[in-house]
PDB file of N, CA and C and ligand atoms in Angstrom:
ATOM      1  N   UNK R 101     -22.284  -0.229  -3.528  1.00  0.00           N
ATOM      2  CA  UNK R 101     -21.410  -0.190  -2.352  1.00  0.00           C
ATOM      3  C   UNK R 101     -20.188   0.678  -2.655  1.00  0.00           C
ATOM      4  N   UNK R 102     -20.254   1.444  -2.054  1.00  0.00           N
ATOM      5  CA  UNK R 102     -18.443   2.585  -1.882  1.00  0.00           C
ATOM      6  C   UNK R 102     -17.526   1.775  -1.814  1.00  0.00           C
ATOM      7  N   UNK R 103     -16.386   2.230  -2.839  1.00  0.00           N
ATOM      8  CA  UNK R 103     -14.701   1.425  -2.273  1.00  0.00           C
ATOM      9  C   UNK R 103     -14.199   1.683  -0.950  1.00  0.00           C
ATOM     10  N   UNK R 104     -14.005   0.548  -0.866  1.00  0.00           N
ATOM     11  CA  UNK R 104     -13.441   0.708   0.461  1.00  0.00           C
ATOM     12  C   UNK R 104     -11.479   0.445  -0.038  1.00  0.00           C
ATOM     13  N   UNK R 105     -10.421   1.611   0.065  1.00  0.00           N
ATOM     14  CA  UNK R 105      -9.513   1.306  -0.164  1.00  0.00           C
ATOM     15  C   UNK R 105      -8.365   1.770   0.926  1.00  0.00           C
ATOM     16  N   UNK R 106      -7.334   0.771   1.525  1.00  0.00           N
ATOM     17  CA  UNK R 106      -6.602   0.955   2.442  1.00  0.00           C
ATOM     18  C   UNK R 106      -5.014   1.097   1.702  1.00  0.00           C
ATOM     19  N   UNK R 107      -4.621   1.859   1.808  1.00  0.00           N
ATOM     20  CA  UNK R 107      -2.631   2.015   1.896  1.00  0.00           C
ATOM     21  C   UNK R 107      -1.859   1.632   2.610  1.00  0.00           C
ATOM     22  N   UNK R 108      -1.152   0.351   2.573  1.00  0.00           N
ATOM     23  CA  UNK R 108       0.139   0.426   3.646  1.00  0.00           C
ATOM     24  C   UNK R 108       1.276   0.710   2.856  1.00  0.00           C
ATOM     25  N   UNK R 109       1.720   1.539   3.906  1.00  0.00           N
ATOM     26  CA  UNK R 109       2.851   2.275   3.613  1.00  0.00           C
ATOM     27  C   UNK R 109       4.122   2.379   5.263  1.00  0.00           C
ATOM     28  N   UNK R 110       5.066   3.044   4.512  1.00  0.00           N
ATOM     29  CA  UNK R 110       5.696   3.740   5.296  1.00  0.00           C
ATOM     30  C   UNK R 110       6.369   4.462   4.879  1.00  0.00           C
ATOM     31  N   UNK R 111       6.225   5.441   5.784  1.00  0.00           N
ATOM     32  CA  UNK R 111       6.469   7.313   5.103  1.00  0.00           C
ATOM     33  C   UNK R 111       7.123   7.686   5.048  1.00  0.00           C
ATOM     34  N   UNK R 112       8.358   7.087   4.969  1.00  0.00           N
ATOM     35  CA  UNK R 112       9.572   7.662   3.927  1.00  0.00           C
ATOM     36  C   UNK R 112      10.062   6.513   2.571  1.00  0.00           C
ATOM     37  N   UNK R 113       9.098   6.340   2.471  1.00  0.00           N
ATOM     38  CA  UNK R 113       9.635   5.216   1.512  1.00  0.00           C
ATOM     39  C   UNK R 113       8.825   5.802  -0.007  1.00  0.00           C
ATOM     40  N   UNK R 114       9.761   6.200  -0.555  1.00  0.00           N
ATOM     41  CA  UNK R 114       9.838   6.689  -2.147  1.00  0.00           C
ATOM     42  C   UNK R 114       8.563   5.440  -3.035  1.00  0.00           C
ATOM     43  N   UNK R 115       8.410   4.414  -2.662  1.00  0.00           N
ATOM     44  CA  UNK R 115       7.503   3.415  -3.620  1.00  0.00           C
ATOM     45  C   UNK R 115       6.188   4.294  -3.020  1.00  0.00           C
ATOM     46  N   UNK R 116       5.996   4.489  -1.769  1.00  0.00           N
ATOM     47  CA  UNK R 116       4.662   4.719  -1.079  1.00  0.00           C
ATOM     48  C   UNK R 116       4.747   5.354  -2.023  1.00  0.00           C
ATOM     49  N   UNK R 117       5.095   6.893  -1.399  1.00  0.00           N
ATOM     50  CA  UNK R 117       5.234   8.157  -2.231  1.00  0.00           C
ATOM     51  C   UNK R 117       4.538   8.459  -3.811  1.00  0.00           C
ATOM     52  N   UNK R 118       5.166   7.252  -3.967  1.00  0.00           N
ATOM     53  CA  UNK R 118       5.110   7.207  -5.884  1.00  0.00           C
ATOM     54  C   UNK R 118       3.501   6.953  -6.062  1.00  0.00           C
ATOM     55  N   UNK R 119       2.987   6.055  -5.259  1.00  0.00           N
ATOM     56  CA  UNK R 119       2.025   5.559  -4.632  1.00  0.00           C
ATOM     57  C   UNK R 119       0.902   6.362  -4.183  1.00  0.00           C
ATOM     58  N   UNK R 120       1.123   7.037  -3.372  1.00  0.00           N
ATOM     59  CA  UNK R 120      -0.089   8.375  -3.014  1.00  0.00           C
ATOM     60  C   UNK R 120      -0.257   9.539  -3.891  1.00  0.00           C
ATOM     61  N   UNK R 121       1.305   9.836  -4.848  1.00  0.00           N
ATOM     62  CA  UNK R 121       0.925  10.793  -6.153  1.00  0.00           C
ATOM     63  C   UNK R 121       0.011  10.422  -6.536  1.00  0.00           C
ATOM     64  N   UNK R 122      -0.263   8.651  -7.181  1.00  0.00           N
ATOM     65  CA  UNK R 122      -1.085   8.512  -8.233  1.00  0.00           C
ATOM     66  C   UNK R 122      -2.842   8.170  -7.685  1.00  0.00           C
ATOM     67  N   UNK R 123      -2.894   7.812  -6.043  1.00  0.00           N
ATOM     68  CA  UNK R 123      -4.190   7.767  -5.467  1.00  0.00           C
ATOM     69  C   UNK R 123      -4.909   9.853  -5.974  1.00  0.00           C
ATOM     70  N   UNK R 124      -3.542  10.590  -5.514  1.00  0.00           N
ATOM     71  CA  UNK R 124      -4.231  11.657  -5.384  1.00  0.00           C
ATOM     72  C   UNK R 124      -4.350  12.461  -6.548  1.00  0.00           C
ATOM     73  N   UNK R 125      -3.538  11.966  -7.450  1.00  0.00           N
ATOM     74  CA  UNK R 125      -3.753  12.684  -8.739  1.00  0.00           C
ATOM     75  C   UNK R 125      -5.415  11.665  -9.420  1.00  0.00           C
ATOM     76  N   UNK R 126      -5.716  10.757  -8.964  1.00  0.00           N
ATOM     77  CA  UNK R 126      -6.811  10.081  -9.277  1.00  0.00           C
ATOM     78  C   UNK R 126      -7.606  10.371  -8.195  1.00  0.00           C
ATOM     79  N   UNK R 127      -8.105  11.043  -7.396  1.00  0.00           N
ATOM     80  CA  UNK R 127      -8.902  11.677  -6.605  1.00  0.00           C
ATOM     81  C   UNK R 127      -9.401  10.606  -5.535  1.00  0.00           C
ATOM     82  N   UNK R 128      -8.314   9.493  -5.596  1.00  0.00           N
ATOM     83  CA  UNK R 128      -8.921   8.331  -5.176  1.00  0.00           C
ATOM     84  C   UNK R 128      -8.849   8.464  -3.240  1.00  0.00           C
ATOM     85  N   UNK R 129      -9.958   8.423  -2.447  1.00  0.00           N
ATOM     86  CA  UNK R 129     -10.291   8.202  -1.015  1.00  0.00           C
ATOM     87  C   UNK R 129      -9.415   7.005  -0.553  1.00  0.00           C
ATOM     88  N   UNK R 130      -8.850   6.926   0.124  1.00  0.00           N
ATOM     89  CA  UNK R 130      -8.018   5.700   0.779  1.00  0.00           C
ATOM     90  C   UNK R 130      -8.028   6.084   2.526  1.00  0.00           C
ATOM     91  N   UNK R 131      -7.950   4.697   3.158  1.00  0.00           N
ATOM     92  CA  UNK R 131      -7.013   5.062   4.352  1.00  0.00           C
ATOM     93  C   UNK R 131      -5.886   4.545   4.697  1.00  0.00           C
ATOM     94  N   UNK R 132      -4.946   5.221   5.306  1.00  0.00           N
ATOM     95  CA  UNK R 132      -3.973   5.513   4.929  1.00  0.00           C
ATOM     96  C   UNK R 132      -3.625   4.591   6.581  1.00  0.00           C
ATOM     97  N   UNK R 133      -2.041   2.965   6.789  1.00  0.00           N
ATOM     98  CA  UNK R 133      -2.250   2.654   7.430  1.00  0.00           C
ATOM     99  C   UNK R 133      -0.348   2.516   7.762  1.00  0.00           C
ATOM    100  N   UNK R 134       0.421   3.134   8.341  1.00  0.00           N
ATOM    101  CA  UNK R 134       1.649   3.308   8.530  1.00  0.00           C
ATOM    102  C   UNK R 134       2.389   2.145   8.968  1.00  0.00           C
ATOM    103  N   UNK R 135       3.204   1.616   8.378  1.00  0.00           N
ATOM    104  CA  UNK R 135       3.822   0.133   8.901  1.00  0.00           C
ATOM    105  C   UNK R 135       4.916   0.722   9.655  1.00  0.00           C
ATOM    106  N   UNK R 136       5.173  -0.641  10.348  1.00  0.00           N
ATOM    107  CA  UNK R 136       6.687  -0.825  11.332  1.00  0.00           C
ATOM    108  C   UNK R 136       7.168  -1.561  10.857  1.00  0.00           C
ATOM    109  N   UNK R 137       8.535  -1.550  10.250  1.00  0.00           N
ATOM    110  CA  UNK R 137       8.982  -2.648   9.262  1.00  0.00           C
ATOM    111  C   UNK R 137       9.762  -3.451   9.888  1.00  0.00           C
ATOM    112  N   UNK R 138      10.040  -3.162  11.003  1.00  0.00           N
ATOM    113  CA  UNK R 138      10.444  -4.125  12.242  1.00  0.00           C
ATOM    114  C   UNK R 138      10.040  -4.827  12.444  1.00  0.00           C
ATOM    115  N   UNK R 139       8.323  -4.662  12.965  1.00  0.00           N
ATOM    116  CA  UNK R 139       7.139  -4.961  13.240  1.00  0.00           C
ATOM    117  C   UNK R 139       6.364  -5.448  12.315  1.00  0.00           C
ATOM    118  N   UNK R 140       6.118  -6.177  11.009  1.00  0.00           N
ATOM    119  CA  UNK R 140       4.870  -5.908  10.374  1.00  0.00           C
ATOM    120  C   UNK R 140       3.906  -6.549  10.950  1.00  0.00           C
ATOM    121  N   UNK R 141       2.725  -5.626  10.483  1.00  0.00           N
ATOM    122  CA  UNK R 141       1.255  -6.448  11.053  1.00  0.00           C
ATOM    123  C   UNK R 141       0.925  -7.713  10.139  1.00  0.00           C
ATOM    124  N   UNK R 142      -0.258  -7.850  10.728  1.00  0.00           N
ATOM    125  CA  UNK R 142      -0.356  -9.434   9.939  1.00  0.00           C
ATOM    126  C   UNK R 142      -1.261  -8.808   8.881  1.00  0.00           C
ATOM    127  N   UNK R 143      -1.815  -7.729   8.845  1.00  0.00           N
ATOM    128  CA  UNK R 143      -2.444  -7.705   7.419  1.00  0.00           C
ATOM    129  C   UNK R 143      -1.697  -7.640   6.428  1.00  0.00           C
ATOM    130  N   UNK R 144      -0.238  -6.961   6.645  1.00  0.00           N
ATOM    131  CA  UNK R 144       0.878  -6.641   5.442  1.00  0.00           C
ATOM    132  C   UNK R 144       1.422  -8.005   5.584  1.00  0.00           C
ATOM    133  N   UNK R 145       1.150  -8.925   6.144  1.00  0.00           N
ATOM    134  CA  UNK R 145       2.172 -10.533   6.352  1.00  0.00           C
ATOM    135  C   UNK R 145       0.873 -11.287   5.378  1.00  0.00           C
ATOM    136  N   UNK R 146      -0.244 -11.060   5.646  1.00  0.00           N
ATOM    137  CA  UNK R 146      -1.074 -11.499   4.921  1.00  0.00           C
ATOM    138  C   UNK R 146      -1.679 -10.987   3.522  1.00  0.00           C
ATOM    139  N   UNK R 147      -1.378  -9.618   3.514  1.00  0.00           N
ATOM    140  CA  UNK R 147      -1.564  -8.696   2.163  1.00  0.00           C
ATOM    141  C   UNK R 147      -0.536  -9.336   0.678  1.00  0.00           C
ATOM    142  N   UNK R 148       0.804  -9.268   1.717  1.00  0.00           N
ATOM    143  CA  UNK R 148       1.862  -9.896   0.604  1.00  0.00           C
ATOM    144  C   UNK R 148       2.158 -10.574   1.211  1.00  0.00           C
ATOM    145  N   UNK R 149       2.261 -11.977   0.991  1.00  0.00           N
ATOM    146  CA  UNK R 149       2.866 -12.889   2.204  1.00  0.00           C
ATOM    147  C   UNK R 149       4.572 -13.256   1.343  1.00  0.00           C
ATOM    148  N   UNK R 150       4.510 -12.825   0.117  1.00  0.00           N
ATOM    149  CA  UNK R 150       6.061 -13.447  -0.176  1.00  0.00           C
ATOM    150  C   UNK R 150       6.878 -12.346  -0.385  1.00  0.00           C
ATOM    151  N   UNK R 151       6.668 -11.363  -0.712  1.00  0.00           N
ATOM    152  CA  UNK R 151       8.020  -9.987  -0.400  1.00  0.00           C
ATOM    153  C   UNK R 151       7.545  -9.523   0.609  1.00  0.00           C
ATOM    154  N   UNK R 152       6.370  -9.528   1.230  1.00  0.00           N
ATOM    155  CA  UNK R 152       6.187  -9.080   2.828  1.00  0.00           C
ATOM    156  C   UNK R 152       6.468  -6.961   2.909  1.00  0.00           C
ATOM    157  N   UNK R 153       6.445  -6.768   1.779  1.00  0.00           N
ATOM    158  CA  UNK R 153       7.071  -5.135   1.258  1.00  0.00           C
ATOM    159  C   UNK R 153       5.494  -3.910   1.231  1.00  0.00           C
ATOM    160  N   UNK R 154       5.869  -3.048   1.948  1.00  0.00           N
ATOM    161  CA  UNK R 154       4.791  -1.560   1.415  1.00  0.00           C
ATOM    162  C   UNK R 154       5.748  -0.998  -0.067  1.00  0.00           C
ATOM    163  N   UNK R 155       4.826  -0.522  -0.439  1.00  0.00           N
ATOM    164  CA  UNK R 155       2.928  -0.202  -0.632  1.00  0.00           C
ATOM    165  C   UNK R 155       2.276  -1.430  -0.949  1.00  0.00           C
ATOM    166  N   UNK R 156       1.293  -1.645  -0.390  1.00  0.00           N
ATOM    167  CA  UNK R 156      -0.065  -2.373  -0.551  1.00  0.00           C
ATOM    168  C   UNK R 156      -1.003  -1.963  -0.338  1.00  0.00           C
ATOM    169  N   UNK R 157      -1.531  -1.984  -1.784  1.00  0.00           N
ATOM    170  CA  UNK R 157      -3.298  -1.360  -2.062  1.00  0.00           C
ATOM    171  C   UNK R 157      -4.252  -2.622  -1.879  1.00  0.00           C
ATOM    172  N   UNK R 158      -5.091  -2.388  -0.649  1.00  0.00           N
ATOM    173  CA  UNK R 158      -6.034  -3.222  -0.918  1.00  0.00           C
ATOM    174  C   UNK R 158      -7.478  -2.563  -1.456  1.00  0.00           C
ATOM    175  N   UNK R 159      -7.884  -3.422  -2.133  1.00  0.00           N
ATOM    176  CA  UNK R 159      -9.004  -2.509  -2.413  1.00  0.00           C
ATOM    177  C   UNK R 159     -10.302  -3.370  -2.435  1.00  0.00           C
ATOM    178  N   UNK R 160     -11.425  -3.101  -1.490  1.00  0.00           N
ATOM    179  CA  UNK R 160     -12.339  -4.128  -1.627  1.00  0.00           C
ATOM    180  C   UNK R 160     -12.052  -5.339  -0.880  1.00  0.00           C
ATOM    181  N   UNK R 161     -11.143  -5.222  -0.449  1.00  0.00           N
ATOM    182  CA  UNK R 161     -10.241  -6.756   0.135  1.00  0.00           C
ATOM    183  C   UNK R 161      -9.267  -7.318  -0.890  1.00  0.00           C
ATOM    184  N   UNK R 162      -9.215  -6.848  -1.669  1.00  0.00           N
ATOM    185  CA  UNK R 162      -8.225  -7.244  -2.974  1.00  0.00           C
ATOM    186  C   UNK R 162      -6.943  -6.852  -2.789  1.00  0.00           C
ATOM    187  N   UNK R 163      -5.883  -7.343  -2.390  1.00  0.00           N
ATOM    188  CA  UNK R 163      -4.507  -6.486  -2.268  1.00  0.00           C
ATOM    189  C   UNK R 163      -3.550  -6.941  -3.375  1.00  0.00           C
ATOM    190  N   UNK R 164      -3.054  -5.583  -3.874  1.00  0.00           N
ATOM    191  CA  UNK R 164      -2.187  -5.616  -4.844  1.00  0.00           C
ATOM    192  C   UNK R 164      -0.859  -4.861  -4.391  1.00  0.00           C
ATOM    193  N   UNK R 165       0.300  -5.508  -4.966  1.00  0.00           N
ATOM    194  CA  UNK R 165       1.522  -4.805  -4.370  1.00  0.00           C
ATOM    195  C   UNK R 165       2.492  -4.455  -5.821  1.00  0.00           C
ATOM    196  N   UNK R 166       3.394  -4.022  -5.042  1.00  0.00           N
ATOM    197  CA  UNK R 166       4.304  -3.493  -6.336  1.00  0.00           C
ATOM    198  C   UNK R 166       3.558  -2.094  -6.873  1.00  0.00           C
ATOM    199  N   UNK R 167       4.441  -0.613  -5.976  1.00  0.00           N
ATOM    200  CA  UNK R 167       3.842   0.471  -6.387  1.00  0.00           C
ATOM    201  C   UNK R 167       3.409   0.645  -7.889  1.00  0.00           C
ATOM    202  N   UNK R 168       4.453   0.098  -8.953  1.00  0.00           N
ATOM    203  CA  UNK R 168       4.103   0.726  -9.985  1.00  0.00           C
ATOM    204  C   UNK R 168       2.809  -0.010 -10.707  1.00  0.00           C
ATOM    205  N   UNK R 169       2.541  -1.241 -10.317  1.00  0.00           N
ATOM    206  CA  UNK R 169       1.087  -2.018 -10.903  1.00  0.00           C
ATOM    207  C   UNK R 169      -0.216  -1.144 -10.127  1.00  0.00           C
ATOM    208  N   UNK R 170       0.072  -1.106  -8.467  1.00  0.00           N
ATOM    209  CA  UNK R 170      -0.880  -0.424  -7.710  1.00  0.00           C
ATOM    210  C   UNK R 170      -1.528   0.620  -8.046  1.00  0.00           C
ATOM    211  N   UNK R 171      -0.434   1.844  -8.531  1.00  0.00           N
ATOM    212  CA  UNK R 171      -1.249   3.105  -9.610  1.00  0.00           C
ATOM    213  C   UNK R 171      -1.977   2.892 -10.450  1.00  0.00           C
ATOM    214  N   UNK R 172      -1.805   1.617 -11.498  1.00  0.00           N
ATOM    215  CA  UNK R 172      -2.726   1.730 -13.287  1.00  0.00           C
ATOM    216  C   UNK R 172      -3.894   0.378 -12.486  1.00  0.00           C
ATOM    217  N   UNK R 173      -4.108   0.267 -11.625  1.00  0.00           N
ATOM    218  CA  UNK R 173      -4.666  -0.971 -11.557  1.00  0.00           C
ATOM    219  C   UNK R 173      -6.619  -0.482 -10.831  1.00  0.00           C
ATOM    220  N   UNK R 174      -6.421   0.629 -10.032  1.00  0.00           N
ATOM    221  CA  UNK R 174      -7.362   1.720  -9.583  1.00  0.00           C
ATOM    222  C   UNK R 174      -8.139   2.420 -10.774  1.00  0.00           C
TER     223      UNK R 174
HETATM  224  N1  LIG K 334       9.432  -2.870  -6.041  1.00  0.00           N
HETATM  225  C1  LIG K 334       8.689  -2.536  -4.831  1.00  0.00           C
HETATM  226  C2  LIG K 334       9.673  -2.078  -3.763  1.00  0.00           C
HETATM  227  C3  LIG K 334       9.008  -1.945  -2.410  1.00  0.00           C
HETATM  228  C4  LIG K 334      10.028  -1.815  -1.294  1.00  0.00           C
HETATM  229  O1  LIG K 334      11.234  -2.069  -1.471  1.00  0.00           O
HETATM  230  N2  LIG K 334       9.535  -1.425  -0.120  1.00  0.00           N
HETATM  231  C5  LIG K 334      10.382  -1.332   1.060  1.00  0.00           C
HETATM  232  C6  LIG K 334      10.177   0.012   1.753  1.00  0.00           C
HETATM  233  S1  LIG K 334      10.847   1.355   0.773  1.00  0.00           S
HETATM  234  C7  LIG K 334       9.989  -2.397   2.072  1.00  0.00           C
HETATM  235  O2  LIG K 334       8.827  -2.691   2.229  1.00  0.00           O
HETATM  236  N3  LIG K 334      10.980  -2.967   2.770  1.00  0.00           N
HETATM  237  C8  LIG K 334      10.705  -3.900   3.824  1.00  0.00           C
HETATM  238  C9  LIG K 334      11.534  -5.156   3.700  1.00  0.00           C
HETATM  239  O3  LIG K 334      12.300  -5.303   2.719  1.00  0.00           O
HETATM  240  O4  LIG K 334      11.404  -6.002   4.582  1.00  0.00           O
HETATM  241  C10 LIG K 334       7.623  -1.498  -5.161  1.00  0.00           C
HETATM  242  O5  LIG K 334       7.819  -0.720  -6.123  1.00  0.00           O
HETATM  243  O6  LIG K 334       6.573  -1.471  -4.503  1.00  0.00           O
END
């Protein structure tokens, strides 16, 4: 089965950023899913439910947060 891997982010935020260097320097396929931080959706309420914060890599259904674990963890 193919990874299935999703990004939330929002696109000015330096963690994303740090975040999509290391998907793309690892050639890694993602889709890519833009938050409202006003707004969050319930997958980012449910992705991280206790800092409630982008970037969140889910991968497989697995979500991991905290840009700098998210890079070495792929
Ligand atoms: N230490 C975290 C910081 C993440 C962070 O502060 N994200 C901000 C956007 S730049 C955020 O989600 N803020 C929303 C909030 O605090 O409610 C990381 O490296 O991923």
């Amino acid at each position: 089965m193919a990874d299935h891997v999703v990004l939330l982010g929002f696109w000015p935020s330096p963690f994303g950023m740090r975040l999509r260097i290391a998907l793309a320097e690892k050639g890694v396929q993602y889709e890519y899913k833009d938050e409202d931080l006003r707004n969050k959706s319930p997958l980012l309420l449910q992705s991280n439910p206790v800092h409630k914060k982008v970037p969140v890599l889910i991968h497989n259904g697995k979500a991991v947060s905290e840009s700098l674990i998210c890079g070495k963890v792929h």
